[in-house]
mmCIF file of C-alpha atoms in Angstrom:
data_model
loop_
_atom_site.group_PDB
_atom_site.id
_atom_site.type_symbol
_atom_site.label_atom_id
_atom_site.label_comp_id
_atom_site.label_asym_id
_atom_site.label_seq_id
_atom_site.Cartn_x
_atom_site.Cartn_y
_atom_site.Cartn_z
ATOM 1 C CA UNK A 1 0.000 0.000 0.000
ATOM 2 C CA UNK A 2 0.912 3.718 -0.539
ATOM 3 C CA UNK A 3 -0.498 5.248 2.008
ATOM 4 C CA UNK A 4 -1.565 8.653 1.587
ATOM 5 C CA UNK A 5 -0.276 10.268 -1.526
ATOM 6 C CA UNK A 6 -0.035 14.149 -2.240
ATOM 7 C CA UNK A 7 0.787 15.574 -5.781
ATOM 8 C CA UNK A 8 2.299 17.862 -6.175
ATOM 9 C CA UNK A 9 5.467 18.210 -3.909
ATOM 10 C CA UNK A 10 6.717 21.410 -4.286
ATOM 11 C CA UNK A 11 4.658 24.128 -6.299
ATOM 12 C CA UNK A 12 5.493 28.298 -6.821
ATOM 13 C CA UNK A 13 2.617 30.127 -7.842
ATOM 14 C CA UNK A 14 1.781 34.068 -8.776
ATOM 15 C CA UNK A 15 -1.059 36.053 -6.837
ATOM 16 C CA UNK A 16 -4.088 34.910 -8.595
ATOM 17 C CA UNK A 17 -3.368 32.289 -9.731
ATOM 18 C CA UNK A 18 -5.184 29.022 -9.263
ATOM 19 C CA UNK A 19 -4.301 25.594 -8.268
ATOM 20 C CA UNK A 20 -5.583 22.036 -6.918
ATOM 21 C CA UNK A 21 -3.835 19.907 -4.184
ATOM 22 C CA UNK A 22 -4.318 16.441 -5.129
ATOM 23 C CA UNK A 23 -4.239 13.536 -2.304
ATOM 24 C CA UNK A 24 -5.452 10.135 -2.201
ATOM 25 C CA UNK A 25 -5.155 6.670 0.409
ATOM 26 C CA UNK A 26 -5.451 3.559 -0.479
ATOM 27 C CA UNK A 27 -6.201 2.280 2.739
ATOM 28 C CA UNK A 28 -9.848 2.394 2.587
ATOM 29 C CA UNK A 29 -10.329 5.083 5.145
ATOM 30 C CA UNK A 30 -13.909 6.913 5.501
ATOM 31 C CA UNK A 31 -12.851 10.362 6.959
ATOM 32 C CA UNK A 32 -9.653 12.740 4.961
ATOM 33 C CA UNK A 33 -8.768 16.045 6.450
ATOM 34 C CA UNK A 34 -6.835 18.659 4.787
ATOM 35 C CA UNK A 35 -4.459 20.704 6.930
ATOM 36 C CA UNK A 36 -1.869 23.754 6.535
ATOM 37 C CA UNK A 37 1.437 24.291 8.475
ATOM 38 C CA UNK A 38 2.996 27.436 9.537
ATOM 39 C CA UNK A 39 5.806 28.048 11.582
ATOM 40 C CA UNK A 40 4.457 28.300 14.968
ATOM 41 C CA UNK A 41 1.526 27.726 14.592
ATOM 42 C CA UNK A 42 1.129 24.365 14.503
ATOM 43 C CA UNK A 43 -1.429 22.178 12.045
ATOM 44 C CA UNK A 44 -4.188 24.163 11.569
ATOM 45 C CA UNK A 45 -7.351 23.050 9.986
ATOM 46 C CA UNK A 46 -8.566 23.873 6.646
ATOM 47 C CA UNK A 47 -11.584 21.384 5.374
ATOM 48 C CA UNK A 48 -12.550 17.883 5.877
ATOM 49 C CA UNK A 49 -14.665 15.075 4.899
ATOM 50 C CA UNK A 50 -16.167 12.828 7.551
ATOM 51 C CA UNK A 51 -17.391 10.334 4.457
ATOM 52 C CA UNK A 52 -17.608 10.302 0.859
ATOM 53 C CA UNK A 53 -20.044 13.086 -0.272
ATOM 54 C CA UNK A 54 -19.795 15.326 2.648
ATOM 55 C CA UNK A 55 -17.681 17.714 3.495
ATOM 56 C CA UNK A 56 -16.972 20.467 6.649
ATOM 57 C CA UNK A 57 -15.151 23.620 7.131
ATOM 58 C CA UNK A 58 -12.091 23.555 9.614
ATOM 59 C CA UNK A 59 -10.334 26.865 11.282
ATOM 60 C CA UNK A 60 -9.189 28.350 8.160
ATOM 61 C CA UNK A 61 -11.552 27.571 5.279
ATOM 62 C CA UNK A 62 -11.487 31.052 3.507
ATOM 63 C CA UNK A 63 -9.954 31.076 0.312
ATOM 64 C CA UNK A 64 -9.735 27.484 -0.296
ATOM 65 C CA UNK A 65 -12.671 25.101 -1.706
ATOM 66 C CA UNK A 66 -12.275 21.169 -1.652
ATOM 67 C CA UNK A 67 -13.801 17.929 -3.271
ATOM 68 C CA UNK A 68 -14.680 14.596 -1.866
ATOM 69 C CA UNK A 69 -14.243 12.602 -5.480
ATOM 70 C CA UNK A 70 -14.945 9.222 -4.091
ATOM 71 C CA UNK A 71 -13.809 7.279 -1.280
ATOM 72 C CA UNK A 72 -10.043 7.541 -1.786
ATOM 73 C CA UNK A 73 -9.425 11.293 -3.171
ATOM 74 C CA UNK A 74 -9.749 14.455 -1.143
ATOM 75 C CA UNK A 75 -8.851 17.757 -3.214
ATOM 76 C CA UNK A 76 -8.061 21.027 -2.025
ATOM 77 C CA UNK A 77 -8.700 23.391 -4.450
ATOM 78 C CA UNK A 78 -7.178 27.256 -3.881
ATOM 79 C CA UNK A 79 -8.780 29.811 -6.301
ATOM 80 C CA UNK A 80 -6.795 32.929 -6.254
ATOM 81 C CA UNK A 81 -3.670 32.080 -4.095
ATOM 82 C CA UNK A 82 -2.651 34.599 -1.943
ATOM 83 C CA UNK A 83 0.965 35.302 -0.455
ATOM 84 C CA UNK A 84 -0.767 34.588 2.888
ATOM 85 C CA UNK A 85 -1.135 30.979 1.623
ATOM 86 C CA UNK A 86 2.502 30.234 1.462
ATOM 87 C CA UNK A 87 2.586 27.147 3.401
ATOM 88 C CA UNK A 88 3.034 23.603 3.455
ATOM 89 C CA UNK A 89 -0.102 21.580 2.906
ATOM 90 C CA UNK A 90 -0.961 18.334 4.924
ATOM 91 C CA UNK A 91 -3.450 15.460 3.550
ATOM 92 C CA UNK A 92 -4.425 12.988 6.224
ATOM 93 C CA UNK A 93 -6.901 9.865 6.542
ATOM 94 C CA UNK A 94 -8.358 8.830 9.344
ATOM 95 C CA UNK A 95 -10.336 4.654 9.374
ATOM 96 C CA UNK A 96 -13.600 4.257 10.604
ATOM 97 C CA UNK A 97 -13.473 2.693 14.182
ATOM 98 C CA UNK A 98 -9.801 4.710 14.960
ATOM 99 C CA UNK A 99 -9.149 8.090 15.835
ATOM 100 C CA UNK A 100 -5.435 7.347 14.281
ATOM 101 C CA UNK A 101 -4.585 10.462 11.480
ATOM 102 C CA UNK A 102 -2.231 8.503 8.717
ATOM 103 C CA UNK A 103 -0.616 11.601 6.713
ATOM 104 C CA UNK A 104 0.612 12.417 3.684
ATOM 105 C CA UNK A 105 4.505 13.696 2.504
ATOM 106 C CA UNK A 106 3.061 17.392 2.571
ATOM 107 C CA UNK A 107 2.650 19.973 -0.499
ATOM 108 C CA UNK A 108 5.162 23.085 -0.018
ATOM 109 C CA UNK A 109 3.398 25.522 -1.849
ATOM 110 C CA UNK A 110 5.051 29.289 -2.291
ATOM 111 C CA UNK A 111 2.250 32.206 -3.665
ATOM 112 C CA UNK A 112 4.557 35.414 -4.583
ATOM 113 C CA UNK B 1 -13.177 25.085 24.726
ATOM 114 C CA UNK B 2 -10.875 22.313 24.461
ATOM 115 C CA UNK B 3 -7.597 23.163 24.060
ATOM 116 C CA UNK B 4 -3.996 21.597 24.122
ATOM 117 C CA UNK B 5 -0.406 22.854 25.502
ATOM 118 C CA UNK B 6 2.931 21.813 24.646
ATOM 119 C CA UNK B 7 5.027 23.518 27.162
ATOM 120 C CA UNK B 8 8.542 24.567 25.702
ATOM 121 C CA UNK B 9 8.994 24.899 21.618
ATOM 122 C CA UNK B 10 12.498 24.380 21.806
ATOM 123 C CA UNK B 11 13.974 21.369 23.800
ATOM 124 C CA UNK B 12 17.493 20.653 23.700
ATOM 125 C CA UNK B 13 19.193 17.589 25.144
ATOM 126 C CA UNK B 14 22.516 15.871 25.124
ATOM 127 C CA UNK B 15 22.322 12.299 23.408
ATOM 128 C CA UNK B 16 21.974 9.922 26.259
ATOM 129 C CA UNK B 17 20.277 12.040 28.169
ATOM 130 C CA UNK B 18 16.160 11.889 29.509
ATOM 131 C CA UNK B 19 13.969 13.537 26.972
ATOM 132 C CA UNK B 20 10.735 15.122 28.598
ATOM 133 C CA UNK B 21 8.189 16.989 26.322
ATOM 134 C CA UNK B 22 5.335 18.520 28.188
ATOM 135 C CA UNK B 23 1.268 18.200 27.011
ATOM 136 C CA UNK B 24 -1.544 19.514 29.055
ATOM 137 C CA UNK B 25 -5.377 19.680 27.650
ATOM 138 C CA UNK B 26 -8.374 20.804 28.857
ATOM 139 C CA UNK B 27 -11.478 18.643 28.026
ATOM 140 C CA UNK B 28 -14.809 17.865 29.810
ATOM 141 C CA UNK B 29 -14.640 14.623 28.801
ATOM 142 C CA UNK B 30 -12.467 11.991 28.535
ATOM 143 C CA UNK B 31 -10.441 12.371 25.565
ATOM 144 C CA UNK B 32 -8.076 10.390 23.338
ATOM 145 C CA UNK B 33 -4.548 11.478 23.400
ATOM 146 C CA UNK B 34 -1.731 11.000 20.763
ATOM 147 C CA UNK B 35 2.136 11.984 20.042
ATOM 148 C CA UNK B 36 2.951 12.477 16.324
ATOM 149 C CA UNK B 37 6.487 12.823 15.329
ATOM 150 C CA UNK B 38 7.648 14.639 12.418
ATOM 151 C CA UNK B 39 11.049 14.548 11.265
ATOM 152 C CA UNK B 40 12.336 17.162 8.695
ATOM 153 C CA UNK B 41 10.747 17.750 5.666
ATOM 154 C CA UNK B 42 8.377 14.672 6.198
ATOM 155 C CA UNK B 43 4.470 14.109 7.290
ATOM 156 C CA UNK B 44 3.376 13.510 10.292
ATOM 157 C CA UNK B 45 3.122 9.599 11.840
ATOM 158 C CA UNK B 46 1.956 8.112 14.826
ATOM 159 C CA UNK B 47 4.358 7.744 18.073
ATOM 160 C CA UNK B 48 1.877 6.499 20.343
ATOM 161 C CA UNK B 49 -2.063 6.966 21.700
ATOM 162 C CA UNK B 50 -3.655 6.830 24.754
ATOM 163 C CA UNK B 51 -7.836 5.303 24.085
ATOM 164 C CA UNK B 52 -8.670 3.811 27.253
ATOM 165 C CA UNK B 53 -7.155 0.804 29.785
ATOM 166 C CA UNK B 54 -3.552 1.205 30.566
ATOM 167 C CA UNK B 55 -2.527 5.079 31.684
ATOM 168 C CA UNK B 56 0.949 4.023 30.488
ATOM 169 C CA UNK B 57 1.405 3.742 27.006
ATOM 170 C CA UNK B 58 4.703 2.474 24.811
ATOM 171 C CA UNK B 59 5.654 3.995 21.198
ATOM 172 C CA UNK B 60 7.777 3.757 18.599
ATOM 173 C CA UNK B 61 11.493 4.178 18.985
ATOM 174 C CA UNK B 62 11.701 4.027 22.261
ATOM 175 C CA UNK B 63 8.884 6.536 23.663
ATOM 176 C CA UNK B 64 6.180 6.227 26.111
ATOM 177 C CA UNK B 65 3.605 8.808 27.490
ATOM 178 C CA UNK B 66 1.685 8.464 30.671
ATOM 179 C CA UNK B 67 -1.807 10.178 30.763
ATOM 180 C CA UNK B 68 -2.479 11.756 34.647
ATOM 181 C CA UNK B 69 -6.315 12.575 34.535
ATOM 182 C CA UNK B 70 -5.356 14.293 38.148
ATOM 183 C CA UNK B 71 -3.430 16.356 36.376
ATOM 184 C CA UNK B 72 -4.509 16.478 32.649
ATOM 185 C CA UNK B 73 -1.425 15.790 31.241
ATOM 186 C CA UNK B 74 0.214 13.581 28.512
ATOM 187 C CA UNK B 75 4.202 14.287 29.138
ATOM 188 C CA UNK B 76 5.802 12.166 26.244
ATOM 189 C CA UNK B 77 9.299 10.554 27.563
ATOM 190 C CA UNK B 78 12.266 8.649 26.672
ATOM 191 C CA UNK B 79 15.001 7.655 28.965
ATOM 192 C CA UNK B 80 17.971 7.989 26.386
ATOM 193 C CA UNK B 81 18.139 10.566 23.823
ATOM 194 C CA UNK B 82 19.587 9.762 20.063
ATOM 195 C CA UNK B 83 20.794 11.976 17.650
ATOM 196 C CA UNK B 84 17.739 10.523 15.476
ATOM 197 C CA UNK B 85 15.490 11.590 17.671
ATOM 198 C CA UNK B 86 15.915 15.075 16.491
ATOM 199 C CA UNK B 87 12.343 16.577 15.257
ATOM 200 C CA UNK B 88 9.601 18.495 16.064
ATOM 201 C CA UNK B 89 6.904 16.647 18.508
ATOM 202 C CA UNK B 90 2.833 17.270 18.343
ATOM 203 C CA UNK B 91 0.373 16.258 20.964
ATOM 204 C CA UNK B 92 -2.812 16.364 20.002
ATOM 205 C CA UNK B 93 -6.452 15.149 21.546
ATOM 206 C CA UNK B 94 -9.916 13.746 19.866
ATOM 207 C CA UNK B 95 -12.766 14.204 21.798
ATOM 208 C CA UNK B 96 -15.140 12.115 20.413
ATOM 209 C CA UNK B 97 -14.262 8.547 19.553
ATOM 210 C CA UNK B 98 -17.151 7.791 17.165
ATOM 211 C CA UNK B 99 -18.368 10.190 14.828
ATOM 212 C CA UNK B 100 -15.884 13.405 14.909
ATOM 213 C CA UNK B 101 -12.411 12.619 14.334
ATOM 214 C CA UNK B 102 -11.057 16.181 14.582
ATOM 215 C CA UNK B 103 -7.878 16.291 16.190
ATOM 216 C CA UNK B 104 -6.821 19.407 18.558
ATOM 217 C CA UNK B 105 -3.024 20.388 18.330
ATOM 218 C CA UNK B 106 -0.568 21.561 20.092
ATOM 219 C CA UNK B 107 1.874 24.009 18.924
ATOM 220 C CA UNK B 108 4.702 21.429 18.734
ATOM 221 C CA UNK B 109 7.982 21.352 20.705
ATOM 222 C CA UNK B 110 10.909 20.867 18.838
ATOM 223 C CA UNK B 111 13.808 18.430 19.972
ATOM 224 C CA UNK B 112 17.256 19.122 19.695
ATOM 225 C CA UNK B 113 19.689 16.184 20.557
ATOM 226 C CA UNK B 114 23.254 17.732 20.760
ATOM 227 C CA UNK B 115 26.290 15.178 20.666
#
C-alpha cells in the first residue's frame, strides 16, 4: 500500500493564480482532512470530509474550496492564491473505528 | 473550549540524556490522546495513543507517554536521547471517539539532541 499520496510536492505560484492539491489513500479510510502548516503555529485546519459526499469547514476555510471525489481522493482546491497561503499543505486519513490520522509527505506551496 | 499545551517549543538535550516533552489539555470529557512525530521535511506519523485501559502507554522508537487525569497531562518521555530523535513533537487530543475525528493540536515542541 501507498499510504496517503499528495501531488504535487513542491509548487510556486503568482497572486491569482489558481491551483488544486491532489491527495489520495489507499487504505480504505472513511474520513480525509486537509491541513496547513505554519511556523508556529502548529497544524491548523482547513476542510474535511467525515465520508464520501460530505464535506466540513475547519479553522481556516477562507480562500480554499475542496472535493470529496470518491472514497479515496480528497482535493483542495485554492482559487486565487494569496501570499498569505505560502505554506506547506498536509493530507491525512483517518479509518472508521480509529481516531489514528495517517498523513501524507506534505505539499510546499510558495504564492509570490 | 478544548484546548492543548505543549510547554517549551524548543527542547534541547545531550544524546543519552532523559527527553521530557510537556502536554496539558483541557477537556470535559475523557479524551483520546496522541504523540505524532515529524522529522524534517516529512508528514506527520503516529508515536503512540492513549484510548482507554492502561494510563501508560509504549511507542515507537523508544517513547512512552503516561496520561495523569489528576493532572490532565500527557508528558511524552524517553530515557535515552539519540541523535535521530531530532524533530519536532505534536500532541494532540480527539474528543469524540465515534463520529468526529477532529484532532486538537498543540503548537509542537521541537527536539534538539546535541552530541
Amino acid at each position: 500500500n501507498a499510504g496517503v499520496t499528495q501531488t504535487p510536492k513542491f509548487q510556486v505560484l503568482k497572486t491569482g493564480q489558481s491551483m488544486t492539491l491532489q491527495c489520495a489513500q489507499d487504505m480504505n479510510h472513511n474520513s480525509m482532512y486537509w491541513y496547513r502548516q505554519d511556523p508556529g503555529m502548529g497544524l491548523r485546519l482547513i476542510y474535511y470530509s467525515a465520508s464520501e459526499g460530505t464535506t466540513d469547514k475547519g479553522e481556516v476555510p477562507n480562500g480554499y474550496n475542496v472535493s470529496r471525489l470518491n472514497k479515496r481522493e480528497f482535493s483542495l482546491r485554492l482559487e486565487s492564491a494569496a501570499p498569505s497561503q505560502t505554506s506547506v499543505y498536509f493530507c491525512a486519513s483517518v479509518p472508521r473505528l480509529n481516531n489514528e490520522q495517517f498523513f501524507g509527505p506534505g505539499t510546499r506551496l510558495t504564492v509570490l | 473550549a478544548q484546548s492543548v499545551t505543549q510547554l517549551g517549543s524548543h527542547v534541547s538535550v545531550s544524546e543519552g540524556a532523559l527527553v521530557l516533552l510537556r502536554c496539558n489539555y483541557s477537556s470535559s470529557v475523557p479524551p483520546y490522546l496522541f504523540w505524532y512525530v515529524q522529522y524534517p521535511n516529512q508528514g506527520l506519523q503516529l508515536l503512540l495513543k492513549y484510548t482507554t485501559g492502561a494510563t501508560l502507554v509504549k511507542g515507537i522508537n523508544g517513547f512512552e507517554a503516561e496520561f495523569k487525569k489528576s493532572e490532565t497531562s500527557f508528558h511524552l518521555t524517553k530515557p535515552s536521547a539519540h541523535m535521530s530523535d531530532a524533530a519536532e513533537y505534536f500532541c494532540a487530543v480527539s474528543l469524540n471517539a465515534c463520529n468526529n475525528r477532529k484532532l486538537i493540536w498543540g503548537l509542537g515542541t521541537s527536539l534538539a539532541v546535541n552530541p
